[in-house]
């Protein structure tokens, strides 16, 4: 049996030809979702190592220990909690940035120190269908302790 190495956090990872421009657009998550956005250099190395197979060239941790709990409140698929709606809109806006080629959103309920004990859901979703992807992290859609959403834009 393994222990939890970290929990209750979110990441956004992306490829970009202008990271500085893209980084500025992440401030919206701090304003509307109460996240503290940490650049790669401030993320604990064990987190980066644990998730390395899902990370793109740039990665930011979006810290808000309470946010993952919003998914426990998502009892009816059509009744999305306000904080999740706000988060999904910010992901969609982020994906509209012309300097973002790909993006991956990672929601971590908890991560085992023994990675083979993690149950990881990986899905690919168009930005317009982000709520469909996020539903996999809800208590009814839950398919794992880590949810990885590879975001695609229709552009």
PDB file of C-alpha atoms in Angstrom, residues 32-118:
ATOM      1  CA  UNK A  32     -11.998  34.646 -11.086  1.00  0.00           C
ATOM      2  CA  UNK A  33     -11.117  31.240  -9.612  1.00  0.00           C
ATOM      3  CA  UNK A  34      -8.966  32.203  -6.601  1.00  0.00           C
ATOM      4  CA  UNK A  35      -6.063  30.099  -7.866  1.00  0.00           C
ATOM      5  CA  UNK A  36      -2.471  30.892  -7.071  1.00  0.00           C
ATOM      6  CA  UNK A  37      -0.745  30.282 -10.418  1.00  0.00           C
ATOM      7  CA  UNK A  38       2.763  28.873  -9.990  1.00  0.00           C
ATOM      8  CA  UNK A  39       5.279  28.679 -12.848  1.00  0.00           C
ATOM      9  CA  UNK A  40       7.272  25.492 -13.412  1.00  0.00           C
ATOM     10  CA  UNK A  41      10.192  26.751 -11.313  1.00  0.00           C
ATOM     11  CA  UNK A  42       7.956  26.996  -8.231  1.00  0.00           C
ATOM     12  CA  UNK A  43       6.259  23.590  -8.597  1.00  0.00           C
ATOM     13  CA  UNK A  44       7.548  20.820  -6.346  1.00  0.00           C
ATOM     14  CA  UNK A  45       9.771  18.512  -8.436  1.00  0.00           C
ATOM     15  CA  UNK A  46       7.915  15.399  -7.191  1.00  0.00           C
ATOM     16  CA  UNK A  47       4.723  16.719  -8.808  1.00  0.00           C
ATOM     17  CA  UNK A  48       6.429  17.341 -12.151  1.00  0.00           C
ATOM     18  CA  UNK A  49       8.051  13.905 -12.056  1.00  0.00           C
ATOM     19  CA  UNK A  50       4.773  12.206 -11.181  1.00  0.00           C
ATOM     20  CA  UNK A  51       2.888  13.828 -14.066  1.00  0.00           C
ATOM     21  CA  UNK A  52       5.732  14.051 -16.617  1.00  0.00           C
ATOM     22  CA  UNK A  53       4.037  11.780 -19.179  1.00  0.00           C
ATOM     23  CA  UNK A  54       1.156  14.247 -19.489  1.00  0.00           C
ATOM     24  CA  UNK A  55       3.061  17.530 -19.466  1.00  0.00           C
ATOM     25  CA  UNK A  56       3.781  19.643 -22.523  1.00  0.00           C
ATOM     26  CA  UNK A  57       6.614  22.175 -22.883  1.00  0.00           C
ATOM     27  CA  UNK A  58       5.170  24.714 -20.385  1.00  0.00           C
ATOM     28  CA  UNK A  59       3.412  23.879 -17.154  1.00  0.00           C
ATOM     29  CA  UNK A  60       1.755  25.884 -14.394  1.00  0.00           C
ATOM     30  CA  UNK A  61       0.198  24.663 -11.175  1.00  0.00           C
ATOM     31  CA  UNK A  62      -3.071  26.322 -10.253  1.00  0.00           C
ATOM     32  CA  UNK A  63      -3.241  26.033  -6.490  1.00  0.00           C
ATOM     33  CA  UNK A  64      -6.588  26.134  -4.723  1.00  0.00           C
ATOM     34  CA  UNK A  65      -6.952  23.291  -2.232  1.00  0.00           C
ATOM     35  CA  UNK A  66     -10.727  23.726  -2.137  1.00  0.00           C
ATOM     36  CA  UNK A  67     -11.431  23.663  -5.878  1.00  0.00           C
ATOM     37  CA  UNK A  68     -11.384  19.871  -6.363  1.00  0.00           C
ATOM     38  CA  UNK A  69     -14.139  19.714  -3.722  1.00  0.00           C
ATOM     39  CA  UNK A  70     -16.443  21.521  -6.169  1.00  0.00           C
ATOM     40  CA  UNK A  71     -16.566  18.292  -8.158  1.00  0.00           C
ATOM     41  CA  UNK A  72     -18.082  16.525  -5.147  1.00  0.00           C
ATOM     42  CA  UNK A  73     -20.962  19.009  -5.332  1.00  0.00           C
ATOM     43  CA  UNK A  74     -21.639  18.204  -9.001  1.00  0.00           C
ATOM     44  CA  UNK A  75     -24.461  15.759  -8.363  1.00  0.00           C
ATOM     45  CA  UNK A  76     -26.528  16.290 -11.524  1.00  0.00           C
ATOM     46  CA  UNK A  77     -24.731  16.512 -14.856  1.00  0.00           C
ATOM     47  CA  UNK A  78     -26.844  19.454 -16.056  1.00  0.00           C
ATOM     48  CA  UNK A  79     -26.433  21.377 -12.774  1.00  0.00           C
ATOM     49  CA  UNK A  80     -22.811  22.463 -12.944  1.00  0.00           C
ATOM     50  CA  UNK A  81     -21.428  24.306  -9.894  1.00  0.00           C
ATOM     51  CA  UNK A  82     -20.653  27.981 -10.596  1.00  0.00           C
ATOM     52  CA  UNK A  83     -16.922  27.643  -9.848  1.00  0.00           C
ATOM     53  CA  UNK A  84     -16.596  24.823 -12.390  1.00  0.00           C
ATOM     54  CA  UNK A  85     -18.456  26.881 -15.010  1.00  0.00           C
ATOM     55  CA  UNK A  86     -16.096  29.794 -14.353  1.00  0.00           C
ATOM     56  CA  UNK A  87     -13.066  27.490 -14.585  1.00  0.00           C
ATOM     57  CA  UNK A  88     -14.319  26.000 -17.865  1.00  0.00           C
ATOM     58  CA  UNK A  89     -14.823  29.471 -19.361  1.00  0.00           C
ATOM     59  CA  UNK A  90     -11.296  30.449 -18.391  1.00  0.00           C
ATOM     60  CA  UNK A  91      -9.941  27.297 -20.070  1.00  0.00           C
ATOM     61  CA  UNK A  92     -11.885  28.173 -23.224  1.00  0.00           C
ATOM     62  CA  UNK A  93     -10.554  31.743 -23.179  1.00  0.00           C
ATOM     63  CA  UNK A  94      -7.042  30.454 -22.588  1.00  0.00           C
ATOM     64  CA  UNK A  95      -7.367  28.127 -25.580  1.00  0.00           C
ATOM     65  CA  UNK A  96      -8.347  31.086 -27.778  1.00  0.00           C
ATOM     66  CA  UNK A  97      -4.899  32.607 -27.314  1.00  0.00           C
ATOM     67  CA  UNK A  98      -3.233  32.431 -30.725  1.00  0.00           C
ATOM     68  CA  UNK A  99       0.044  31.405 -29.079  1.00  0.00           C
ATOM     69  CA  UNK A 100      -1.397  28.216 -27.517  1.00  0.00           C
ATOM     70  CA  UNK A 101      -1.022  25.222 -29.813  1.00  0.00           C
ATOM     71  CA  UNK A 102      -2.038  22.485 -27.374  1.00  0.00           C
ATOM     72  CA  UNK A 103      -3.160  22.423 -23.771  1.00  0.00           C
ATOM     73  CA  UNK A 104      -3.666  19.764 -21.140  1.00  0.00           C
ATOM     74  CA  UNK A 105      -5.644  20.281 -17.947  1.00  0.00           C
ATOM     75  CA  UNK A 106      -4.800  17.934 -15.085  1.00  0.00           C
ATOM     76  CA  UNK A 107      -6.992  17.632 -11.997  1.00  0.00           C
ATOM     77  CA  UNK A 108      -5.413  15.754  -9.100  1.00  0.00           C
ATOM     78  CA  UNK A 109      -7.591  14.521  -6.273  1.00  0.00           C
ATOM     79  CA  UNK A 110      -4.566  12.699  -4.866  1.00  0.00           C
ATOM     80  CA  UNK A 111      -1.450  11.086  -6.275  1.00  0.00           C
ATOM     81  CA  UNK A 112      -0.003   7.899  -4.828  1.00  0.00           C
ATOM     82  CA  UNK A 113       3.724   7.694  -4.239  1.00  0.00           C
ATOM     83  CA  UNK A 114       3.490   4.357  -6.083  1.00  0.00           C
ATOM     84  CA  UNK A 115       2.318   5.571  -9.513  1.00  0.00           C
ATOM     85  CA  UNK A 116       0.976   2.140 -10.481  1.00  0.00           C
ATOM     86  CA  UNK A 117      -1.716   2.586  -7.798  1.00  0.00           C
ATOM     87  CA  UNK A 118      -3.077   5.740  -9.441  1.00  0.00           C
TER      88      UNK A 118
END
